[in-house]
Each structure stands twice: as C-alpha cells, then as structure tokens.
mmCIF file of C-alpha atoms in Angstrom:
data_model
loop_
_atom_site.group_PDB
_atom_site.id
_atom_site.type_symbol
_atom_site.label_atom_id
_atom_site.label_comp_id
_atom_site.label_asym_id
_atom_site.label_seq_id
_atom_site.Cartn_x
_atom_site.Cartn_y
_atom_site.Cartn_z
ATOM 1 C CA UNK G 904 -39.058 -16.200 -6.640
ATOM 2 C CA UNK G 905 -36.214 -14.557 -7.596
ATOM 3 C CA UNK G 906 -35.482 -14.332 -11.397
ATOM 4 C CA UNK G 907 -31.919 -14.991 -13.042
ATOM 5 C CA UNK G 908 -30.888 -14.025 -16.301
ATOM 6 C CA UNK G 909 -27.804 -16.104 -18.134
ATOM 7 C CA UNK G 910 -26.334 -14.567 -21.367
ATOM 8 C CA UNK G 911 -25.277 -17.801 -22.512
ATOM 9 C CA UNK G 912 -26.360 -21.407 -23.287
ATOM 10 C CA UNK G 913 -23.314 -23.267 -21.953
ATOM 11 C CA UNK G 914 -22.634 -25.985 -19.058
ATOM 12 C CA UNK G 915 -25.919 -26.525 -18.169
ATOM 13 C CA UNK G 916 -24.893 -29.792 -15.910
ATOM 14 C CA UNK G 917 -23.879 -27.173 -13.796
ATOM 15 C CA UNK G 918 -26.236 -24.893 -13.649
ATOM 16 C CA UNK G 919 -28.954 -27.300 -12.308
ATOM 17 C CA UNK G 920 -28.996 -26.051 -8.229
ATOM 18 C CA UNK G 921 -28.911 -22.428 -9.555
ATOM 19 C CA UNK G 922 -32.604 -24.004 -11.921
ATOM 20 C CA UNK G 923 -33.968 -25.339 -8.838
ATOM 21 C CA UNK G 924 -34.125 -22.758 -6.412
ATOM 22 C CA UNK G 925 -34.746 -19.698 -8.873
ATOM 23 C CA UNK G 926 -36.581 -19.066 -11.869
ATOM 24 C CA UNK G 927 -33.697 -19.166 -14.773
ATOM 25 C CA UNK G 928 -33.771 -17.470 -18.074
ATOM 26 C CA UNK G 929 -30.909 -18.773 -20.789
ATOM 27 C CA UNK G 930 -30.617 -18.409 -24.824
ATOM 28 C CA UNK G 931 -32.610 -20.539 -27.428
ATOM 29 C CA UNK G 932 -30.303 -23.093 -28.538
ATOM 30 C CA UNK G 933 -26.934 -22.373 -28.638
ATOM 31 C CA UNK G 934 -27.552 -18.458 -29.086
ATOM 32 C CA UNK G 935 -25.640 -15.948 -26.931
ATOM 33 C CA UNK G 936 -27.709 -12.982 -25.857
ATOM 34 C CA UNK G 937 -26.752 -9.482 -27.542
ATOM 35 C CA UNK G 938 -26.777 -6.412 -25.582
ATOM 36 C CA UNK G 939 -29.662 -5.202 -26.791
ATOM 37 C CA UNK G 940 -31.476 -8.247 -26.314
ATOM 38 C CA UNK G 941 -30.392 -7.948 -22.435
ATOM 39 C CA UNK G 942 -31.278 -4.151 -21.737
ATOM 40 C CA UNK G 943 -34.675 -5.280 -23.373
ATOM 41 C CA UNK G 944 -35.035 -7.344 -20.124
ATOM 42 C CA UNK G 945 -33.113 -6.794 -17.872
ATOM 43 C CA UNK G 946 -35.547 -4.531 -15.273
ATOM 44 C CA UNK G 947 -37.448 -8.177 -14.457
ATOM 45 C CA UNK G 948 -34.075 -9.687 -13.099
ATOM 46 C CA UNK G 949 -32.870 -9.888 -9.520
ATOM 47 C CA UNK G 950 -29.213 -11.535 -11.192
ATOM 48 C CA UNK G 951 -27.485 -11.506 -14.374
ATOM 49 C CA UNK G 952 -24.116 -14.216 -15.335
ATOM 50 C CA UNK G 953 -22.726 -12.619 -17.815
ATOM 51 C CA UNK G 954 -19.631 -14.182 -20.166
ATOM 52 C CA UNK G 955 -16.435 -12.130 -19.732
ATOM 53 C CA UNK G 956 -17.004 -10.463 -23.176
ATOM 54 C CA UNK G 957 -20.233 -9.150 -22.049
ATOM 55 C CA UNK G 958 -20.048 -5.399 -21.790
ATOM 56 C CA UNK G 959 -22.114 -4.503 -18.318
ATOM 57 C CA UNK G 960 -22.491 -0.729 -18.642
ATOM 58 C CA UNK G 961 -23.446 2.201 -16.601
ATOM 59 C CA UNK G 962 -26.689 2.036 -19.038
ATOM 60 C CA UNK G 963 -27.741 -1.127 -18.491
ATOM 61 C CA UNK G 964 -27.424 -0.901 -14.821
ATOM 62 C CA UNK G 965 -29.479 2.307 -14.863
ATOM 63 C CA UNK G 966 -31.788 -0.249 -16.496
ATOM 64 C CA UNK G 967 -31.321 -2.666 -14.028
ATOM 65 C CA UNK G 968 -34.080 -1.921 -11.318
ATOM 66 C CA UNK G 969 -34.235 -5.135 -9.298
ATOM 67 C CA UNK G 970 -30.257 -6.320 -10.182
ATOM 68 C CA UNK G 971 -28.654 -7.235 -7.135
ATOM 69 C CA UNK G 972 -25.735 -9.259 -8.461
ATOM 70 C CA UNK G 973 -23.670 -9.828 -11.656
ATOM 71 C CA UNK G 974 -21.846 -13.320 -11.700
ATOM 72 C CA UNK G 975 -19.329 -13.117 -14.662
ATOM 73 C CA UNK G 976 -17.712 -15.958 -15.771
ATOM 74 C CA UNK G 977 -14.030 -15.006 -15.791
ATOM 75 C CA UNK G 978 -11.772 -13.827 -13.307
ATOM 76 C CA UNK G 979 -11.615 -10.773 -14.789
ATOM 77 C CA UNK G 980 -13.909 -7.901 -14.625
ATOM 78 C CA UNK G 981 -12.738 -5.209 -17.458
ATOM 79 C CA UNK G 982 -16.022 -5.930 -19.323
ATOM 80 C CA UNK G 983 -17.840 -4.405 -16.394
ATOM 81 C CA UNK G 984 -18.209 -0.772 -14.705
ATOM 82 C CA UNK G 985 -17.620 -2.078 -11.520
ATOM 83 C CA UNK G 986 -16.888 1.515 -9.757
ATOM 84 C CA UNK G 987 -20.203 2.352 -10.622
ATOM 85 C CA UNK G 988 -21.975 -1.327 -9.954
ATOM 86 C CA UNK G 989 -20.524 -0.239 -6.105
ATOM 87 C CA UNK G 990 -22.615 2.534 -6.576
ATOM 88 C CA UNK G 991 -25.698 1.125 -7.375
ATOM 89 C CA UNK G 992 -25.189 -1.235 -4.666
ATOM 90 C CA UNK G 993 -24.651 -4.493 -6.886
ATOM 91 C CA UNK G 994 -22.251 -6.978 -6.368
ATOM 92 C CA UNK G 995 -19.738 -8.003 -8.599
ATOM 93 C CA UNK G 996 -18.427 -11.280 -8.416
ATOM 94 C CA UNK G 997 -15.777 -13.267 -10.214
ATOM 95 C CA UNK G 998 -14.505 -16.865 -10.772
ATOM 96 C CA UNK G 999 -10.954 -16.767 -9.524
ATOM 97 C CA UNK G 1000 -10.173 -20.321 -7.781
ATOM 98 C CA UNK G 1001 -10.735 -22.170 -10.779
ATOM 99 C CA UNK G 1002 -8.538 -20.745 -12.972
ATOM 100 C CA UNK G 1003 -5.632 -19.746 -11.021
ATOM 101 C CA UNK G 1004 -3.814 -22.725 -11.671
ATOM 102 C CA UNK G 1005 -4.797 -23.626 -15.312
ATOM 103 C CA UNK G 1006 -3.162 -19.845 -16.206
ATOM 104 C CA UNK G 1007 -0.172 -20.412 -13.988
ATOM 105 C CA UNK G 1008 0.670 -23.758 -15.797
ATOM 106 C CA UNK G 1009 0.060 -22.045 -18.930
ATOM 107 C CA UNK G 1010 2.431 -18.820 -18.570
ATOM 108 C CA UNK G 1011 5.515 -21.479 -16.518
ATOM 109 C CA UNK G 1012 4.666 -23.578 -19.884
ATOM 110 C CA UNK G 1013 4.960 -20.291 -22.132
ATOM 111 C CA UNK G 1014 7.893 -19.590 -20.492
ATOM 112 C CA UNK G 1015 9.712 -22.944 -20.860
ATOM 113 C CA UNK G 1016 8.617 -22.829 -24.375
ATOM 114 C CA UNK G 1017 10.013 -19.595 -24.827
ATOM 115 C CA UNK G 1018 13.620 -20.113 -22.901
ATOM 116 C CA UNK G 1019 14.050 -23.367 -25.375
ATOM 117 C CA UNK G 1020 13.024 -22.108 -28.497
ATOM 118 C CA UNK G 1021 10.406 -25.219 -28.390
ATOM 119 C CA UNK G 1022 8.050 -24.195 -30.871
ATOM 120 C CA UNK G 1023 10.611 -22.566 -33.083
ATOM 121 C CA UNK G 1024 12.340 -25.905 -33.243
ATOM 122 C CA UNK G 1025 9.162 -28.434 -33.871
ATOM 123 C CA UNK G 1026 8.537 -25.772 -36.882
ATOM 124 C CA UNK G 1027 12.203 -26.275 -38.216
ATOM 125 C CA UNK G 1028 12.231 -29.970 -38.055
ATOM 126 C CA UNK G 1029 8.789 -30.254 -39.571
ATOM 127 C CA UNK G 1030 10.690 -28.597 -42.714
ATOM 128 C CA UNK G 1031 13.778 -28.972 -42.635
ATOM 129 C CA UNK G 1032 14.314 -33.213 -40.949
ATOM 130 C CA UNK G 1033 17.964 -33.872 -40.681
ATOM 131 C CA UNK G 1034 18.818 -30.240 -41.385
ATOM 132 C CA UNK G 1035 17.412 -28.606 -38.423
ATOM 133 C CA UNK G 1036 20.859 -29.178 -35.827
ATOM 134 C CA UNK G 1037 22.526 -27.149 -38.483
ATOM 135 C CA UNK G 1038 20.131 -24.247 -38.519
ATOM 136 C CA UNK G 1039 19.959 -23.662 -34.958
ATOM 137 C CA UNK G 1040 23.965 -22.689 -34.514
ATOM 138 C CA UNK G 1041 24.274 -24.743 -31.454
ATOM 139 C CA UNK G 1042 22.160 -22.145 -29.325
ATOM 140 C CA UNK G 1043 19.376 -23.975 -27.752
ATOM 141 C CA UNK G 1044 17.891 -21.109 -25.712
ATOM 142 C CA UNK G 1045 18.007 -19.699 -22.604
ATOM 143 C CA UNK G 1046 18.217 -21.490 -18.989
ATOM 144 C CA UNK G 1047 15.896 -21.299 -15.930
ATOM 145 C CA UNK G 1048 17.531 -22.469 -13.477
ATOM 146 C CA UNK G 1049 18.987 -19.840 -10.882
ATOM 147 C CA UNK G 1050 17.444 -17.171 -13.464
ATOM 148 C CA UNK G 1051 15.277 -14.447 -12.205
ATOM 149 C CA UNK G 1052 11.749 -14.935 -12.766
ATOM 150 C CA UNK G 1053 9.754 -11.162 -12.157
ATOM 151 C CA UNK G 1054 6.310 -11.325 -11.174
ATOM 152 C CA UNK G 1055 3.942 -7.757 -12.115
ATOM 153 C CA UNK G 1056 0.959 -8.697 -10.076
ATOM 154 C CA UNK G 1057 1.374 -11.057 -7.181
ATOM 155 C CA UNK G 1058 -2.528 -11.994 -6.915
ATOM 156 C CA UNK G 1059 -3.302 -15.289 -6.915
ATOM 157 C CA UNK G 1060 -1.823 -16.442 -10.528
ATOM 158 C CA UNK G 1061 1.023 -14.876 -9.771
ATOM 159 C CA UNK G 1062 1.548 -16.695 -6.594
ATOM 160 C CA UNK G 1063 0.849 -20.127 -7.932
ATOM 161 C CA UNK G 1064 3.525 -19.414 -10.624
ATOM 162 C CA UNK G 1065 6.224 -17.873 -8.356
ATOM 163 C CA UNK G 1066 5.648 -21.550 -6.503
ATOM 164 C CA UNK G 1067 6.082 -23.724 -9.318
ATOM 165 C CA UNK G 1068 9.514 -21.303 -10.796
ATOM 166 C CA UNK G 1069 11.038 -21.741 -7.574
ATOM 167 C CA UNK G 1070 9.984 -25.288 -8.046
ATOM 168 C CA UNK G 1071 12.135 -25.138 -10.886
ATOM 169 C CA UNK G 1072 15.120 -23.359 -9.490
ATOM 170 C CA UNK G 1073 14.540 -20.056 -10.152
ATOM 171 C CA UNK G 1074 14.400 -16.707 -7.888
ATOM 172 C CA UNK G 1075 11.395 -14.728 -7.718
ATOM 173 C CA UNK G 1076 11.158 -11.179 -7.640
ATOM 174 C CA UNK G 1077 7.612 -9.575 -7.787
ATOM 175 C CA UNK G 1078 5.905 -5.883 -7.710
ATOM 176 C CA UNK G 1079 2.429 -5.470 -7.116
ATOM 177 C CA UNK G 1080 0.207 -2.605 -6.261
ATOM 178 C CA UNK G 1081 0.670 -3.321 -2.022
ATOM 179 C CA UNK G 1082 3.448 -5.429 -0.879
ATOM 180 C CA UNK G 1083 2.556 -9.314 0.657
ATOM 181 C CA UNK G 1084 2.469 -9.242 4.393
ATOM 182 C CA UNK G 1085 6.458 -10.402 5.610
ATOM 183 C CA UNK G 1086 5.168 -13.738 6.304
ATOM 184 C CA UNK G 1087 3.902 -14.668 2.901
ATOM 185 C CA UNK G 1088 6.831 -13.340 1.088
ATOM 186 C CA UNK G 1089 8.824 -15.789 3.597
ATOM 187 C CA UNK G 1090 6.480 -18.435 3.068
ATOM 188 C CA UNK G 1091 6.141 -18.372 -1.241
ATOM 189 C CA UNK G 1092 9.989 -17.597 -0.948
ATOM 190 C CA UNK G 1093 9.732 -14.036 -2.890
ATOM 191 C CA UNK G 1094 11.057 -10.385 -2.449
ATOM 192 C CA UNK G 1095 9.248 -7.587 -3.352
ATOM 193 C CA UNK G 1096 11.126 -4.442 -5.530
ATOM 194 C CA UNK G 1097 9.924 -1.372 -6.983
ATOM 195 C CA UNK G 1098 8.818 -1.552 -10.987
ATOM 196 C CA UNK G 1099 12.336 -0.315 -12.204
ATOM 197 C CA UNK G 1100 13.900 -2.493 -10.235
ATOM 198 C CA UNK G 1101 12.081 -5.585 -11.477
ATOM 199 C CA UNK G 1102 12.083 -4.628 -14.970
ATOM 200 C CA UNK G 1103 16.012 -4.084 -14.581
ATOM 201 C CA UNK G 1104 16.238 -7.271 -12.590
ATOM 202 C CA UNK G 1105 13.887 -9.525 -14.398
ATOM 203 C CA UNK G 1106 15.545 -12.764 -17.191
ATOM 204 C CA UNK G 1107 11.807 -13.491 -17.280
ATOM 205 C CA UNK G 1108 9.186 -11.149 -16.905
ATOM 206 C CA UNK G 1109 5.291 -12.337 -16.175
ATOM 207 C CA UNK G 1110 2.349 -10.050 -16.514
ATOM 208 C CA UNK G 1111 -0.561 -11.264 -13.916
ATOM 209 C CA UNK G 1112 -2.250 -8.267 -12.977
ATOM 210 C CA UNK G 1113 -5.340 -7.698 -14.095
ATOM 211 C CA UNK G 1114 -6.880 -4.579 -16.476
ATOM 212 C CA UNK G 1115 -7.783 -1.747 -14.973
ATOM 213 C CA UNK G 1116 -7.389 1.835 -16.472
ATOM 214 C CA UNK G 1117 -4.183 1.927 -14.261
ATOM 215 C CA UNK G 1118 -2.172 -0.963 -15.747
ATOM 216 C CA UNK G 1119 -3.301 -0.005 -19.388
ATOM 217 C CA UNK G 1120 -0.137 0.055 -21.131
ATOM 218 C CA UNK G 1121 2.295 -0.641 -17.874
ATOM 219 C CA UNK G 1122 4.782 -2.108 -19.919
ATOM 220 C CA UNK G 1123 5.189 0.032 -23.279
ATOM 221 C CA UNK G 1124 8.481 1.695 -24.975
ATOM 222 C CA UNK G 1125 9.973 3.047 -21.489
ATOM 223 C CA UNK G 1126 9.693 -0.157 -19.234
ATOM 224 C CA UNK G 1127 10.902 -2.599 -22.652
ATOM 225 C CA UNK G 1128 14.207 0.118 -22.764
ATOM 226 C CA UNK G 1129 15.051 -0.674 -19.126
ATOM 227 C CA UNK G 1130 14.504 -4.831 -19.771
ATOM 228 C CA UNK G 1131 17.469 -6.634 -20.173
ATOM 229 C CA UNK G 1132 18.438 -6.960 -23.921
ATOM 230 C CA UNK G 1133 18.027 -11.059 -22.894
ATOM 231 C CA UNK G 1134 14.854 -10.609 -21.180
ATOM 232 C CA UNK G 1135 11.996 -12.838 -22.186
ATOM 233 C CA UNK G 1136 8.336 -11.211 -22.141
ATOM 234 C CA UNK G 1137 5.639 -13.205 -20.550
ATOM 235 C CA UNK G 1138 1.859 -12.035 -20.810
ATOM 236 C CA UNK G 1139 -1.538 -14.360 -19.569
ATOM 237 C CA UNK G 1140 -3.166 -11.840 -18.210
ATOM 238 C CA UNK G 1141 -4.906 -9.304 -20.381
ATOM 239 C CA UNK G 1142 -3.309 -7.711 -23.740
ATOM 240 C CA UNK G 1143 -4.154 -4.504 -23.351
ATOM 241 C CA UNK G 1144 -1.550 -4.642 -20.719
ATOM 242 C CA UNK G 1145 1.341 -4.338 -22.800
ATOM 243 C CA UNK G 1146 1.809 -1.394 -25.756
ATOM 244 C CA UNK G 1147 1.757 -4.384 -28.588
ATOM 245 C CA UNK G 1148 3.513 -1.756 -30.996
ATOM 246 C CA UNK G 1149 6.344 -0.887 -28.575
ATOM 247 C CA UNK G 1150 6.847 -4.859 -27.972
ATOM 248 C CA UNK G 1151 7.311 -5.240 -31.379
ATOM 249 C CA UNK G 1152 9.939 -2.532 -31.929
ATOM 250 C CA UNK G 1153 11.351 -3.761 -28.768
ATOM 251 C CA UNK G 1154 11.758 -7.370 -30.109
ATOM 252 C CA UNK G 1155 13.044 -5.697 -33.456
ATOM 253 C CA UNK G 1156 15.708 -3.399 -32.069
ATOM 254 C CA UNK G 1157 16.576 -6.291 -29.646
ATOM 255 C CA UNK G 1158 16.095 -4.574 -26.754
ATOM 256 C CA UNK G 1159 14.778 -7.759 -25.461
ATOM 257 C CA UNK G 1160 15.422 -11.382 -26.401
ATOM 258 C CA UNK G 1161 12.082 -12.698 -26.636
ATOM 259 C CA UNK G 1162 8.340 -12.826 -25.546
ATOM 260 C CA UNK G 1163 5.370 -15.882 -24.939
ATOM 261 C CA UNK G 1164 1.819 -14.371 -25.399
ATOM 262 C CA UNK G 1165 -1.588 -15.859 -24.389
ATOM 263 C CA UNK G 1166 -3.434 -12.588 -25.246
ATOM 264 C CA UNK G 1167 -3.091 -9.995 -27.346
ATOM 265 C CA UNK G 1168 -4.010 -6.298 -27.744
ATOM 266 C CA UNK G 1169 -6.535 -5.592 -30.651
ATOM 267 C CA UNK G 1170 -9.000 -7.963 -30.041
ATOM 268 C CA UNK G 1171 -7.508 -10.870 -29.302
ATOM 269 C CA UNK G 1172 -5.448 -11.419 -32.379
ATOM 270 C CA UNK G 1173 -1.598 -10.628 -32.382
ATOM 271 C CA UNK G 1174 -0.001 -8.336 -34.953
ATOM 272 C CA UNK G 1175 1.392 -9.522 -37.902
ATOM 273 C CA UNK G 1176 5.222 -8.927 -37.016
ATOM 274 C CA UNK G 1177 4.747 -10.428 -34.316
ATOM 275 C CA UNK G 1178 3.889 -13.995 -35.846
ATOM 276 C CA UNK G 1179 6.516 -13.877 -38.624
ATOM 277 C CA UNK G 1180 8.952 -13.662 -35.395
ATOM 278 C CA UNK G 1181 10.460 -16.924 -34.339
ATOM 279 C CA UNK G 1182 11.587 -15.405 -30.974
ATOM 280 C CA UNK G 1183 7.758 -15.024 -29.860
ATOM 281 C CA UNK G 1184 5.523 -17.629 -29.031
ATOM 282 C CA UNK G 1185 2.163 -17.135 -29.204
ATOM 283 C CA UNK G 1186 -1.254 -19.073 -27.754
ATOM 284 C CA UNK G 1187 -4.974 -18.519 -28.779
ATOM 285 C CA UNK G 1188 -6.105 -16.741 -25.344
ATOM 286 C CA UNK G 1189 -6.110 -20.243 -24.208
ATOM 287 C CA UNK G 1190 -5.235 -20.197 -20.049
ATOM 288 C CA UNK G 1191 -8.467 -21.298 -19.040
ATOM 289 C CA UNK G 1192 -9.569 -23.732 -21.852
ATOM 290 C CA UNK G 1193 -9.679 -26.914 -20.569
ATOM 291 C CA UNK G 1194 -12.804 -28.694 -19.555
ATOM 292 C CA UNK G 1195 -12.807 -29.211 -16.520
ATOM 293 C CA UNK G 1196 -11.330 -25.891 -15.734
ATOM 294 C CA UNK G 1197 -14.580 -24.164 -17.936
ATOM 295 C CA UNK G 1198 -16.875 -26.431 -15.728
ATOM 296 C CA UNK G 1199 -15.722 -25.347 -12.198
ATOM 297 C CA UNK G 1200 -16.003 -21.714 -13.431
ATOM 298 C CA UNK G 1201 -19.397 -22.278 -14.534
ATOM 299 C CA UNK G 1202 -20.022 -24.201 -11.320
ATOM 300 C CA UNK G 1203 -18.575 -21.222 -9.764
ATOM 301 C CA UNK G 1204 -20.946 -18.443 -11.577
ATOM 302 C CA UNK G 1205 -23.202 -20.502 -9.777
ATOM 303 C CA UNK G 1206 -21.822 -20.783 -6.146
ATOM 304 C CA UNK G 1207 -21.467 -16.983 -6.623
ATOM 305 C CA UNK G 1208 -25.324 -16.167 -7.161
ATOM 306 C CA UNK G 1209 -26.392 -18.773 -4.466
ATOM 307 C CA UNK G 1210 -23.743 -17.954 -1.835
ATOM 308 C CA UNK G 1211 -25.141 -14.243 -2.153
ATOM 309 C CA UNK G 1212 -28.735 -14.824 -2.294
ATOM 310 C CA UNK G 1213 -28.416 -17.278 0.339
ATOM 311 C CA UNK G 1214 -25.451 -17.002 2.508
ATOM 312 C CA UNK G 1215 -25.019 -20.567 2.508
ATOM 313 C CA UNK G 1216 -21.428 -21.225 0.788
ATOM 314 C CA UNK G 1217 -18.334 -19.115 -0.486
ATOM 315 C CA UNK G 1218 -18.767 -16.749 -3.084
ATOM 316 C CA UNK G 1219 -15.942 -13.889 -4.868
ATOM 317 C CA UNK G 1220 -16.788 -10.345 -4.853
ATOM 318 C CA UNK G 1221 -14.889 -7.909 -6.400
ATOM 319 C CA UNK G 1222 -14.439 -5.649 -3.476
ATOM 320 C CA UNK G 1223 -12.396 -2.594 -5.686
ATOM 321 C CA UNK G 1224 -11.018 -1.763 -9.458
#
C-alpha cells in the first residue's frame, strides 16, 4: 500500500478517501511537522501534502527515495524546487480552482476599498463622529467606472478579476508572460500591451502572477516612476513581487496615488510606513481564508494525490516555473 505523508493536522473531513485507500501519516494533535521531523521520514513515503510554507528542497528530495508526488496546499509553489522535482521525476501539483475566485473578490474588493478611501473613512468617523465630512475636503476617492484596470499576470485570478472590472465598467488591459489566444482576449473582453505600456496605461494596477525568480521585484523604483502619479497599486499575489521599499518612497514622493495589499514582503508583515499611510490599505494575507474556500483546497490536495496515483479524476500539475 502506498504510504502518504501530511505535514499538517487540518481538515480531516476531507481527507477521509485519501485514509481509505492509502496508508496516511499526519501530526499528533494539532502539531505541524518541522523540516527536520520530515527528512527524518521521508524515504518510507510514496507522497507528501505539504502546507504552502513548507520549504520542499533539493535535500529533502535527494532524501526522498520512493516520492512520487508533492500535493501542496496553495496555488502557489515558491516554497518548492520545482525545476529540480522535474528532475527527479516528481510531480508537483497545486490547488488552483478553489481559490481563484476567493482572491479575485478579494483584490476587486481591495481595489474598491482603495478608489473610495473606505477604510480611511470608517477610521475617521470612529474618531472623529460628526467631524469626519469636514476632514475629508470633499474628495471621496477615485472612480472605476470607464477607468483602466491593468492586469500583470492573466492566469486564472487574473481572468476572473478582469471579468468582474468589466462587470463594473472598467477597461482591461493585461501583460503576461505569453499573450491569450485572439479568441479569449475577445471573449474576457481584454487587450494585451507590453509592461511599459501597462504600467503607463494602468488607473489601477493588479499583481496576479505568481513568484518565480523572474517576477522577483517586477514592480520596484523604475516601473512605480512610469505609473501614473494617480495610479492605485494592487497586490494578492505574492509580496515579494513588489520592491516594498521603492513602494513606499513611491507613495511618499507621490509618484502614485495609492496602493491595497494582501501580502507583504518580509514575511508577511508590511513595513511600518506603510501602515501609518492612510492612502494604503492593507489585509492579513487573507485571499483564501474563508472556510469553505480552505476546505475545497484541502479536498483538492486530495483529488491531486488520488487523480495521480489512480488516474481516476482531475488533478493540477505544475507543468513549468
């Protein structure tokens, strides 16, 4: 029987197909397994499901004599080598249907936010009551509609958003690493530009590619400088994406008007300038945490390891970095 090997204690309702046709190893209690712990074990496992903050190395994989498949639970994959799991001959797979649309409804949300100054306001009212229409100088925000919305990364987040902006009156322009076939740019209603050209395009600008060691940093000092001076920044993806210190010289020189962050660059946690601004609005790393969402993922991880094992259902590899 083949044996699988879970790093964490969490969802088991879903896990119990994946329990009945293998032999499954999870945490004590409500531990999470350390890296050590795992390259302690790891040789007796056909599978590992790892959490997306799981480092899978070049080591462990080297330690890894029976792995045939890593299931992570996230749809993305920067906590794994996957150039060299391709290698080895182990499949990487990912959980990308369930959380396309929880992100996309998070960054349009970030967005409106941002364009209305919502949080801003609910913190002035809080203080100030009857006050607050006086503070504010009769500027409300920014609008959306007929706005351009830019798009870096037109994968499947991306598309769902581009749907519901034009939903909302907006234009879409994108840039992605290969341009959408004719017919799906006709279809979602975009147009694909070069990077200049959506930075210099761009009232709203989304970041839903994911982290590789190519889009490390692709938008830092230069691309903020070519932004429109009322550009709003909008990052759900991953934070090492954007240069964090260049954003906030960029918001502090007003080079642009504003930005709406779900994740951050050092660790998760945004700089301190950066929360004392009341032109940035800012969200615990937070696109996929809703229940329902975390339970089709974990149903997912599942699917993933079955689907491979057995070629009996859908399952995600990541095919390239």
């Amino acid at each position: 029987m083949k044996r699988i090997l879970v790093t964490y204690n969490l969802f088991r309702e879903c896990f119990d197909e994946l329990d009945s046709k293998y032999d499954v190893t999870f945490p004590e209690g409500s531990k999470t397994l350390k890296y050590d712990e795992v390259m302690e074990t790891i040789a007796e496992y056909d599978a590992l499901c790892s959490m997306f903050n799981f480092p899978v190395t070049k080591e462990l994989m080297d330690k890894a004599e029976r792995l045939k498949i890593v299931s992570n639970y996230a749809v993305g994959y920067d906590n794994i080598d996957v150039a060299y799991a391709l290698e080895k001959g182990i499949t990487i797979t990912n959980t990308p249907e369930p959380v396309t649309n929880p992100t996309a409804d998070l960054a349009l949300a970030l967005l409106l936010n941002a364009s209305r100054r919502i949080t801003e306001f609910d913190r002035k009212l809080r203080l100030l009551g009857s006050n607050t229409k006086r503070s504010i100088a009769h500027d409300s925000g920014h609008p959306i509609t007929h706005k351009t919305l830019g798009i870096l990364g037109m994968g499947r987040i991306g598309r769902a958003l581009s749907k519901r902006a034009i939903a909302c009156g907006m234009n879409v322009v994108y840039h992605n690493r290969r341009q959408l076939y004719i017919e799906e740019e006709t279809r979602l209603g975009v147009t694909y530009v070069s990077k200049n050209e959506l930075l210099a395009q761009s009232d709203y600008l989304s970041i839903n590619a994911p982290h590789t060691a190519e889009t490390y940093h692709i938008i830092g000092e230069v691309e903020l400088k070519k932004m429109k001076p009322t550009a709003i920044l909008i990052n759900t993806s991953r934070g090492a994406l954007v240069d964090e210190n260049a954003l906030v010289k960029a918001l502090q020189n007003k080079e642009i008007a504003g930005a709406a962050l779900d994740v951050f660059e050092f660790n998760d946690v945004p700089l301190p300038e950066l929360l004392a601004m009341d032109n940035v609005v800012v969200t615990p790393h937070i696109g996929t945490h809703i229940t329902d969402t975390q339970l089709e993922m974990a149903k997912t991880v599942c699917d993933n390891v079955i689907g491979f094992f057995e070629g009996d259902r859908r399952y995600y590899p990541v095919l390239r970095i």
